[in-house]
Amino acid sequence: MIRTPHIFGGRAIRNKEIADLLNKIADLLEIKGESPYRIRAYREAARHIEAMAEDITAIAERGRLQNIPGVGESIAAKIAEYLKTGQLAYYEELKSQVIPGLAELLTVPGLGPRRAQAIYENLGITSVAQLAEAARQHKLSKIPGIREKTEDRILREIERLQERTHRLLLGVALPAAEEVAGLLERYLAVERIDPAGSIRRMKETIGDIDILVASTRPTEVMDAFVSLPMVKEVLARGPTKSSILTRSNLQIDLRVIKPAEYGSALQYFTGSKEHNIALREIAIRKGLKLSEYGIFDTRTGKRLGGESEEEIYRIMGLQWIPPELRENRGEIEAAAEGRLPKLIEIGDLRGDLHVHTNWSDGTDSLKTMVEAARELGYEYMAITDHSISLSVARGLSLEAIVEQGRLIDRLNQKYAPFRILRGTEVNIRGDGTLDYADAVLRSFDVVTASIHTGFGQFREKITDRIIRAIRNPNVDVLNHPRGRLLDKRPGYGVDLEAVIKVAVETGTALEINSQPDRLDIDDVWARRAKEMGAILVIDSDAHNKDQLRFVKYGVGTARRGWLEKKDVLNTLSLDRLLRRLHPGRAAA
Ligand code: DGT
Ligand code: CA
Ligand code: CA
Ligand code: ZN
């Protein structure tokens, strides 16, 4: 598949894309054993197009494709077709003529048709995932014509490719891991099962999914694993480690560990690598040796433990360190001095302060959202539909606010003591003023403010704009302060340090938005904000009732940011929350 390139800023935007397409055609022709002249013609054309300064789209528009060196009538027609339709029938046809999978192998940079074919013929490999696994097991270099150096390079290229395209959101990886774990834990041979690696650390994105099982009967566990209903492909099957590809193309690695070694293996495979390295150095200084098999006395070789993680940290003279902290960011020192934070837990949340309904761009009714929040055991929830200028999200008019307020009053009578708070997600305009007048803002119980436009403003301007908004005494929460979308868009160029400083001054809470593609602010900034004395709030920003549960990712981010219950606004009881939001107002 040809990927659309990012816009590089230069003018010759699609030249590389077209050159890649022509090279892929040449690769396929080569696999088919077509005439070397035709193959060379495609490569020549590709080479000239890639070197051109002028954008090929402009040349095509003038009908001058054939003026490009190496481009004859037939290639020109193909380029024109592709530029016009985004597809090329000839290329699709060629792909269908070669063995399925070989075309996929060719997407690995530096893997040419000759080697791809040799790999297919020797090992039957037809996917990039299988190829990576074979390279890791050094099976490729056993093929004549492939040296170890090439094997290493192929693996590095695949890893880079995956880094670019395949880091998964925690919100995708964690449910997949939990589904597998849920199915496997029913087997008697499975004594314990835990997701490990970056999932257990609740990192916002995940490279691959690692699961550990404690069992004395590994064969049974592996049999069960590779025949799970979601398995599309078994990438590797071994006595203690297997890898599968799921139907949604997620790679899951499963390791079976002897129960006596489970703690040390879980510790090792949870990582992070940086945490493990630092830990091992401390072990060495204490005359201990730490490995995935246990913790040992270096001098006598005696095994001191390894069945549980707690035991390992204890023998090292450390408090047990929650996985979310294991990034070598000071947690080991804190554990040695017995001053690890008591991290916030999901059960500490008493309510949600950022929720949408079908009054704006949510899909569930207000009543449905409220009932779902009650089921989660919350005491309160703020309804924060979008404000008037955000017409794409059907922002609420002044009349709609009043009408929604009446509905909320009615439902509050029905659902008491649960409390629906009248809220808004008010849009911060380009100049930092807000979408509703102060008198309107004062009528809400909770005002949250967000930027939805003008991301391209200069750093100073966007910073001033946000600061102006949070200086408005009616604003209680600044939503998704960085505006980033993972994999899609970096945050706005805001001076967050300056914003946090003002938020501390004004008492404005900073949101950890729990949408899996936001997690904004992130772990590092959450920790910084806390250090600076800010208060945070963990919100779902739910647009339907199922998304209320997203707060588990927000809590993960908060824990990675060393936050405790006292640092988070929506751990307050309803009374205390209302008193904090409106110190002057009489209790409702
Ligand atoms: P990911 O998958 O990129 O999101 O990140 P992780 O942390 O899950 O990394 P992964 O899957 O490569 O390995 C899982 C854990 O295994 C890792 O967190 C720590 C441990 N580990 C892997 N390679 C090494 C290593 O070279 N040295 C040490 N000390 N530990 C390692
Ligand atoms: Ca991993
Ligand atoms: Ca892994
Ligand atoms: Zn929102």
Tab-separated table of N, CA and C in Angstrom, residues 57-178:
chain	number	residue	atom	x	y	z
A	57	THR	N	2.111	17.298	-9.638
A	57	THR	CA	0.691	17.624	-9.852
A	57	THR	C	0.556	18.785	-10.845
A	58	ALA	N	1.425	19.780	-10.685
A	58	ALA	CA	1.379	20.943	-11.569
A	58	ALA	C	1.719	20.529	-13.000
A	59	ILE	N	2.711	19.653	-13.139
A	59	ILE	CA	3.100	19.192	-14.480
A	59	ILE	C	1.943	18.431	-15.122
A	60	ALA	N	1.301	17.589	-14.312
A	60	ALA	CA	0.177	16.808	-14.832
A	60	ALA	C	-0.954	17.725	-15.274
A	61	GLU	N	-1.194	18.773	-14.483
A	61	GLU	CA	-2.278	19.697	-14.833
A	61	GLU	C	-2.031	20.380	-16.176
A	62	ARG	N	-0.764	20.627	-16.479
A	62	ARG	CA	-0.441	21.242	-17.775
A	62	ARG	C	-0.375	20.210	-18.895
A	63	GLY	N	-0.577	18.929	-18.559
A	63	GLY	CA	-0.522	17.878	-19.574
A	63	GLY	C	0.893	17.617	-20.075
A	64	ARG	N	1.889	17.837	-19.222
A	64	ARG	CA	3.285	17.762	-19.658
A	64	ARG	C	4.054	16.592	-19.018
A	65	LEU	N	3.347	15.589	-18.556
A	65	LEU	CA	4.048	14.486	-17.879
A	65	LEU	C	5.119	13.852	-18.757
A	66	GLN	N	4.824	13.752	-20.055
A	66	GLN	CA	5.784	13.081	-20.944
A	66	GLN	C	7.059	13.884	-21.157
A	67	ASN	N	7.070	15.136	-20.703
A	67	ASN	CA	8.317	15.906	-20.797
A	67	ASN	C	9.336	15.490	-19.732
A	68	ILE	N	8.868	14.756	-18.735
A	68	ILE	CA	9.795	14.305	-17.686
A	68	ILE	C	10.678	13.211	-18.277
A	69	PRO	N	11.983	13.334	-18.078
A	69	PRO	CA	12.881	12.302	-18.620
A	69	PRO	C	12.483	10.916	-18.104
A	70	GLY	N	12.441	9.959	-19.003
A	70	GLY	CA	12.133	8.593	-18.593
A	70	GLY	C	10.651	8.288	-18.556
A	71	VAL	N	9.797	9.296	-18.709
A	71	VAL	CA	8.358	9.058	-18.660
A	71	VAL	C	7.785	9.038	-20.071
A	72	GLY	N	7.375	7.868	-20.504
A	72	GLY	CA	6.756	7.727	-21.820
A	72	GLY	C	5.251	7.766	-21.707
A	73	GLU	N	4.607	7.427	-22.809
A	73	GLU	CA	3.152	7.540	-22.869
A	73	GLU	C	2.467	6.663	-21.815
A	74	SER	N	2.933	5.417	-21.708
A	74	SER	CA	2.224	4.478	-20.827
A	74	SER	C	2.402	4.856	-19.352
A	75	ILE	N	3.601	5.211	-18.967
A	75	ILE	CA	3.810	5.600	-17.564
A	75	ILE	C	3.078	6.904	-17.267
A	76	ALA	N	3.094	7.845	-18.212
A	76	ALA	CA	2.392	9.122	-18.030
A	76	ALA	C	0.903	8.878	-17.766
A	77	ALA	N	0.324	7.959	-18.519
A	77	ALA	CA	-1.110	7.675	-18.345
A	77	ALA	C	-1.369	7.114	-16.954
A	78	LYS	N	-0.460	6.263	-16.490
A	78	LYS	CA	-0.651	5.667	-15.162
A	78	LYS	C	-0.541	6.730	-14.069
A	79	ILE	N	0.440	7.619	-14.218
A	79	ILE	CA	0.590	8.682	-13.218
A	79	ILE	C	-0.665	9.552	-13.194
A	80	ALA	N	-1.142	9.893	-14.386
A	80	ALA	CA	-2.332	10.751	-14.469
A	80	ALA	C	-3.521	10.075	-13.783
A	81	GLU	N	-3.678	8.787	-14.042
A	81	GLU	CA	-4.795	8.058	-13.425
A	81	GLU	C	-4.680	8.094	-11.897
A	82	TYR	N	-3.469	7.844	-11.406
A	82	TYR	CA	-3.284	7.792	-9.957
A	82	TYR	C	-3.521	9.164	-9.309
A	83	LEU	N	-3.007	10.201	-9.974
A	83	LEU	CA	-3.182	11.540	-9.396
A	83	LEU	C	-4.652	11.929	-9.370
A	84	LYS	N	-5.378	11.476	-10.394
A	84	LYS	CA	-6.767	11.877	-10.504
A	84	LYS	C	-7.658	11.082	-9.541
A	85	THR	N	-7.386	9.768	-9.441
A	85	THR	CA	-8.324	8.916	-8.704
A	85	THR	C	-7.780	8.433	-7.369
A	86	GLY	N	-6.452	8.639	-7.156
A	86	GLY	CA	-5.868	8.117	-5.926
A	86	GLY	C	-5.620	6.616	-5.989
A	87	GLN	N	-5.816	6.054	-7.155
A	87	GLN	CA	-5.664	4.599	-7.331
A	87	GLN	C	-5.099	4.303	-8.701
A	88	LEU	N	-4.537	3.121	-8.835
A	88	LEU	CA	-4.039	2.735	-10.149
A	88	LEU	C	-4.434	1.274	-10.395
A	89	ALA	N	-5.295	1.092	-11.347
A	89	ALA	CA	-5.826	-0.248	-11.614
A	89	ALA	C	-4.697	-1.232	-11.941
A	90	TYR	N	-3.724	-0.773	-12.724
A	90	TYR	CA	-2.615	-1.640	-13.128
A	90	TYR	C	-1.840	-2.164	-11.914
A	91	TYR	N	-1.604	-1.273	-10.955
A	91	TYR	CA	-0.866	-1.644	-9.750
A	91	TYR	C	-1.664	-2.649	-8.907
A	92	GLU	N	-2.949	-2.396	-8.763
A	92	GLU	CA	-3.805	-3.315	-8.005
A	92	GLU	C	-3.802	-4.693	-8.660
A	93	GLU	N	-3.883	-4.685	-9.989
A	93	GLU	CA	-3.876	-5.927	-10.769
A	93	GLU	C	-2.570	-6.698	-10.533
A	94	LEU	N	-1.452	-5.975	-10.607
A	94	LEU	CA	-0.151	-6.610	-10.383
A	94	LEU	C	-0.076	-7.235	-8.995
A	95	LYS	N	-0.554	-6.475	-8.005
A	95	LYS	CA	-0.490	-6.985	-6.636
A	95	LYS	C	-1.274	-8.287	-6.522
A	96	SER	N	-2.401	-8.337	-7.227
A	96	SER	CA	-3.231	-9.535	-7.121
A	96	SER	C	-2.579	-10.722	-7.821
A	97	GLN	N	-1.601	-10.431	-8.688
A	97	GLN	CA	-0.967	-11.543	-9.411
A	97	GLN	C	0.194	-12.171	-8.638
A	98	VAL	N	0.760	-11.429	-7.691
A	98	VAL	CA	1.843	-12.053	-6.920
A	98	VAL	C	1.259	-12.649	-5.650
A	99	ILE	N	2.052	-13.510	-5.029
A	99	ILE	CA	1.603	-14.194	-3.824
A	99	ILE	C	1.170	-13.169	-2.780
A	100	PRO	N	-0.017	-13.374	-2.220
A	100	PRO	CA	-0.465	-12.407	-1.218
A	100	PRO	C	0.557	-12.350	-0.087
A	101	GLY	N	0.887	-11.208	0.360
A	101	GLY	CA	1.881	-11.124	1.428
A	101	GLY	C	3.213	-10.638	0.918
A	102	LEU	N	3.581	-11.069	-0.288
A	102	LEU	CA	4.868	-10.608	-0.821
A	102	LEU	C	4.845	-9.096	-1.001
A	103	ALA	N	3.726	-8.591	-1.477
A	103	ALA	CA	3.621	-7.135	-1.650
A	103	ALA	C	3.767	-6.439	-0.297
A	104	GLU	N	3.250	-7.069	0.748
A	104	GLU	CA	3.390	-6.480	2.086
A	104	GLU	C	4.863	-6.458	2.515
A	105	LEU	N	5.566	-7.563	2.217
A	105	LEU	CA	6.987	-7.605	2.586
A	105	LEU	C	7.756	-6.465	1.932
A	106	LEU	N	7.347	-6.112	0.726
A	106	LEU	CA	8.066	-5.068	0.002
A	106	LEU	C	7.884	-3.682	0.612
A	107	THR	N	6.952	-3.546	1.547
A	107	THR	CA	6.807	-2.237	2.184
A	107	THR	C	7.937	-1.968	3.180
A	108	VAL	N	8.727	-2.995	3.505
A	108	VAL	CA	9.860	-2.777	4.412
A	108	VAL	C	10.974	-2.098	3.623
A	109	PRO	N	11.358	-0.891	4.028
A	109	PRO	CA	12.386	-0.186	3.272
A	109	PRO	C	13.653	-1.030	3.185
A	110	GLY	N	14.229	-1.084	2.005
A	110	GLY	CA	15.482	-1.797	1.835
A	110	GLY	C	15.307	-3.283	1.562
A	111	LEU	N	14.081	-3.780	1.604
A	111	LEU	CA	13.883	-5.188	1.274
A	111	LEU	C	13.387	-5.274	-0.173
A	112	GLY	N	14.308	-5.710	-1.048
A	112	GLY	CA	13.974	-5.758	-2.473
A	112	GLY	C	13.242	-7.036	-2.832
A	113	PRO	N	12.790	-7.128	-4.062
A	113	PRO	CA	11.994	-8.266	-4.510
A	113	PRO	C	12.753	-9.595	-4.465
A	114	ARG	N	14.043	-9.542	-4.781
A	114	ARG	CA	14.795	-10.806	-4.827
A	114	ARG	C	14.835	-11.440	-3.431
A	115	ARG	N	15.200	-10.618	-2.454
A	115	ARG	CA	15.288	-11.139	-1.087
A	115	ARG	C	13.904	-11.491	-0.533
A	116	ALA	N	12.924	-10.641	-0.837
A	116	ALA	CA	11.572	-10.924	-0.339
A	116	ALA	C	11.127	-12.297	-0.820
A	117	GLN	N	11.406	-12.568	-2.071
A	117	GLN	CA	10.993	-13.843	-2.630
A	117	GLN	C	11.758	-15.010	-1.983
A	118	ALA	N	13.063	-14.790	-1.781
A	118	ALA	CA	13.857	-15.844	-1.142
A	118	ALA	C	13.317	-16.129	0.264
A	119	ILE	N	12.946	-15.070	0.962
A	119	ILE	CA	12.422	-15.238	2.319
A	119	ILE	C	11.099	-16.003	2.284
A	120	TYR	N	10.284	-15.634	1.318
A	120	TYR	CA	9.009	-16.350	1.181
A	120	TYR	C	9.231	-17.826	0.866
A	121	GLU	N	10.129	-18.082	-0.064
A	121	GLU	CA	10.317	-19.475	-0.488
A	121	GLU	C	10.955	-20.339	0.591
A	122	ASN	N	11.864	-19.747	1.362
A	122	ASN	CA	12.540	-20.531	2.390
A	122	ASN	C	11.721	-20.683	3.665
A	123	LEU	N	11.006	-19.632	4.032
A	123	LEU	CA	10.354	-19.659	5.346
A	123	LEU	C	8.831	-19.537	5.270
A	124	GLY	N	8.307	-19.321	4.063
A	124	GLY	CA	6.856	-19.193	3.922
A	124	GLY	C	6.296	-17.928	4.561
A	125	ILE	N	7.157	-16.920	4.717
A	125	ILE	CA	6.726	-15.697	5.405
A	125	ILE	C	5.915	-14.797	4.474
A	126	THR	N	4.751	-14.338	4.954
A	126	THR	CA	3.894	-13.495	4.109
A	126	THR	C	3.388	-12.259	4.841
A	127	SER	N	4.008	-11.919	5.953
A	127	SER	CA	3.593	-10.658	6.589
A	127	SER	C	4.793	-10.033	7.275
A	128	VAL	N	4.696	-8.720	7.476
A	128	VAL	CA	5.793	-7.997	8.117
A	128	VAL	C	5.988	-8.489	9.552
A	129	ALA	N	4.877	-8.811	10.215
A	129	ALA	CA	4.985	-9.287	11.599
A	129	ALA	C	5.775	-10.596	11.672
A	130	GLN	N	5.476	-11.504	10.740
A	130	GLN	CA	6.233	-12.768	10.708
A	130	GLN	C	7.705	-12.508	10.390
A	131	LEU	N	7.921	-11.576	9.507
A	131	LEU	CA	9.290	-11.259	9.105
A	131	LEU	C	10.101	-10.765	10.300
A	132	ALA	N	9.490	-9.887	11.103
A	132	ALA	CA	10.185	-9.350	12.271
A	132	ALA	C	10.525	-10.472	13.244
A	133	GLU	N	9.562	-11.354	13.451
A	133	GLU	CA	9.779	-12.461	14.384
A	133	GLU	C	10.922	-13.355	13.891
A	134	ALA	N	10.930	-13.654	12.586
A	134	ALA	CA	11.990	-14.500	12.018
A	134	ALA	C	13.357	-13.831	12.151
A	135	ALA	N	13.388	-12.507	11.966
A	135	ALA	CA	14.661	-11.795	12.092
A	135	ALA	C	15.150	-11.861	13.532
A	136	ARG	N	14.232	-11.694	14.483
A	136	ARG	CA	14.614	-11.762	15.898
A	136	ARG	C	15.173	-13.131	16.248
A	137	GLN	N	14.624	-14.147	15.605
A	137	GLN	CA	15.105	-15.508	15.895
A	137	GLN	C	16.271	-15.914	14.995
A	138	HIS	N	16.808	-14.947	14.264
A	138	HIS	CA	17.959	-15.178	13.381
A	138	HIS	C	17.713	-16.273	12.355
A	139	LYS	N	16.493	-16.342	11.860
A	139	LYS	CA	16.196	-17.339	10.833
A	139	LYS	C	16.517	-16.816	9.442
A	140	LEU	N	16.485	-15.490	9.286
A	140	LEU	CA	16.713	-14.929	7.947
A	140	LEU	C	18.133	-15.165	7.489
A	141	SER	N	19.099	-15.017	8.420
A	141	SER	CA	20.497	-15.094	8.013
A	141	SER	C	20.895	-16.522	7.669
A	142	LYS	N	19.981	-17.470	7.878
A	142	LYS	CA	20.275	-18.837	7.443
A	142	LYS	C	19.945	-19.024	5.965
A	143	ILE	N	19.257	-18.031	5.391
A	143	ILE	CA	18.916	-18.131	3.975
A	143	ILE	C	20.123	-17.700	3.145
A	144	PRO	N	20.476	-18.491	2.129
A	144	PRO	CA	21.615	-18.110	1.288
A	144	PRO	C	21.408	-16.704	0.710
A	145	GLY	N	22.450	-15.908	0.744
A	145	GLY	CA	22.344	-14.560	0.170
A	145	GLY	C	21.899	-13.513	1.181
A	146	ILE	N	21.528	-13.924	2.395
A	146	ILE	CA	21.177	-12.930	3.411
A	146	ILE	C	22.174	-13.027	4.556
A	147	ARG	N	22.891	-11.934	4.738
A	147	ARG	CA	23.895	-11.943	5.795
A	147	ARG	C	23.292	-11.415	7.091
A	148	GLU	N	24.037	-11.635	8.182
A	148	GLU	CA	23.526	-11.177	9.473
A	148	GLU	C	23.296	-9.669	9.496
A	149	LYS	N	24.199	-8.973	8.798
A	149	LYS	CA	24.077	-7.518	8.741
A	149	LYS	C	22.734	-7.103	8.112
A	150	THR	N	22.392	-7.812	7.050
A	150	THR	CA	21.122	-7.513	6.366
A	150	THR	C	19.942	-7.816	7.287
A	151	GLU	N	20.064	-8.926	7.992
A	151	GLU	CA	18.998	-9.325	8.917
A	151	GLU	C	18.773	-8.238	9.985
A	152	ASP	N	19.866	-7.759	10.543
A	152	ASP	CA	19.776	-6.685	11.547
A	152	ASP	C	19.113	-5.454	10.953
A	153	ARG	N	19.538	-5.141	9.723
A	153	ARG	CA	19.013	-3.927	9.100
A	153	ARG	C	17.511	-4.066	8.856
A	154	ILE	N	17.097	-5.246	8.393
A	154	ILE	CA	15.667	-5.479	8.143
A	154	ILE	C	14.878	-5.290	9.436
A	155	LEU	N	15.394	-5.853	10.513
A	155	LEU	CA	14.694	-5.732	11.798
A	155	LEU	C	14.604	-4.273	12.243
A	156	ARG	N	15.713	-3.561	12.073
A	156	ARG	CA	15.699	-2.141	12.461
A	156	ARG	C	14.689	-1.355	11.636
A	157	GLU	N	14.660	-1.650	10.350
A	157	GLU	CA	13.707	-0.946	9.474
A	157	GLU	C	12.267	-1.248	9.887
A	158	ILE	N	12.007	-2.516	10.202
A	158	ILE	CA	10.640	-2.867	10.611
A	158	ILE	C	10.289	-2.149	11.909
A	159	GLU	N	11.236	-2.124	12.826
A	159	GLU	CA	10.958	-1.463	14.099
A	159	GLU	C	10.685	0.022	13.898
A	160	ARG	N	11.453	0.621	12.973
A	160	ARG	CA	11.207	2.042	12.699
A	160	ARG	C	9.843	2.241	12.060
A	161	LEU	N	9.525	1.338	11.150
A	161	LEU	CA	8.222	1.387	10.486
A	161	LEU	C	7.103	1.280	11.517
A	162	GLN	N	7.284	0.354	12.454
A	162	GLN	CA	6.250	0.140	13.467
A	162	GLN	C	6.188	1.309	14.432
A	163	GLU	N	7.343	1.855	14.737
A	163	GLU	CA	7.394	3.013	15.623
A	163	GLU	C	6.554	4.136	15.013
A	164	ARG	N	6.723	4.317	13.700
A	164	ARG	CA	6.011	5.395	13.015
A	164	ARG	C	4.524	5.133	12.961
A	165	THR	N	4.173	3.898	12.626
A	165	THR	CA	2.778	3.671	12.277
A	165	THR	C	2.031	2.864	13.330
A	166	HIS	N	2.734	2.155	14.177
A	166	HIS	CA	2.021	1.157	14.964
A	166	HIS	C	2.102	1.310	16.469
A	167	ARG	N	2.493	2.468	16.978
A	167	ARG	CA	2.357	2.590	18.429
A	167	ARG	C	0.880	2.747	18.712
A	168	LEU	N	0.385	1.854	19.557
A	168	LEU	CA	-1.053	1.819	19.803
A	168	LEU	C	-1.401	2.752	20.941
A	169	LEU	N	-2.620	3.258	20.894
A	169	LEU	CA	-3.108	3.996	22.052
A	169	LEU	C	-3.363	2.998	23.179
A	170	LEU	N	-3.072	3.424	24.401
A	170	LEU	CA	-3.391	2.591	25.555
A	170	LEU	C	-4.857	2.170	25.517
A	171	GLY	N	-5.704	3.070	25.068
A	171	GLY	CA	-7.141	2.794	24.993
A	171	GLY	C	-7.509	1.705	23.998
A	172	VAL	N	-6.576	1.330	23.131
A	172	VAL	CA	-6.789	0.207	22.219
A	172	VAL	C	-6.109	-1.049	22.788
A	173	ALA	N	-4.879	-0.853	23.279
A	173	ALA	CA	-4.082	-2.000	23.714
A	173	ALA	C	-4.607	-2.626	25.006
A	174	LEU	N	-4.985	-1.779	25.955
A	174	LEU	CA	-5.401	-2.320	27.249
A	174	LEU	C	-6.669	-3.181	27.146
A	175	PRO	N	-7.706	-2.707	26.441
A	175	PRO	CA	-8.879	-3.584	26.302
A	175	PRO	C	-8.551	-4.904	25.603
A	176	ALA	N	-7.644	-4.870	24.625
A	176	ALA	CA	-7.268	-6.113	23.933
A	176	ALA	C	-6.576	-7.064	24.896
A	177	ALA	N	-5.660	-6.528	25.704
A	177	ALA	CA	-4.944	-7.363	26.673
A	177	ALA	C	-5.916	-7.922	27.709
A	178	GLU	N	-6.846	-7.083	28.135
A	178	GLU	CA	-7.803	-7.540	29.147
A	178	GLU	C	-8.732	-8.613	28.594
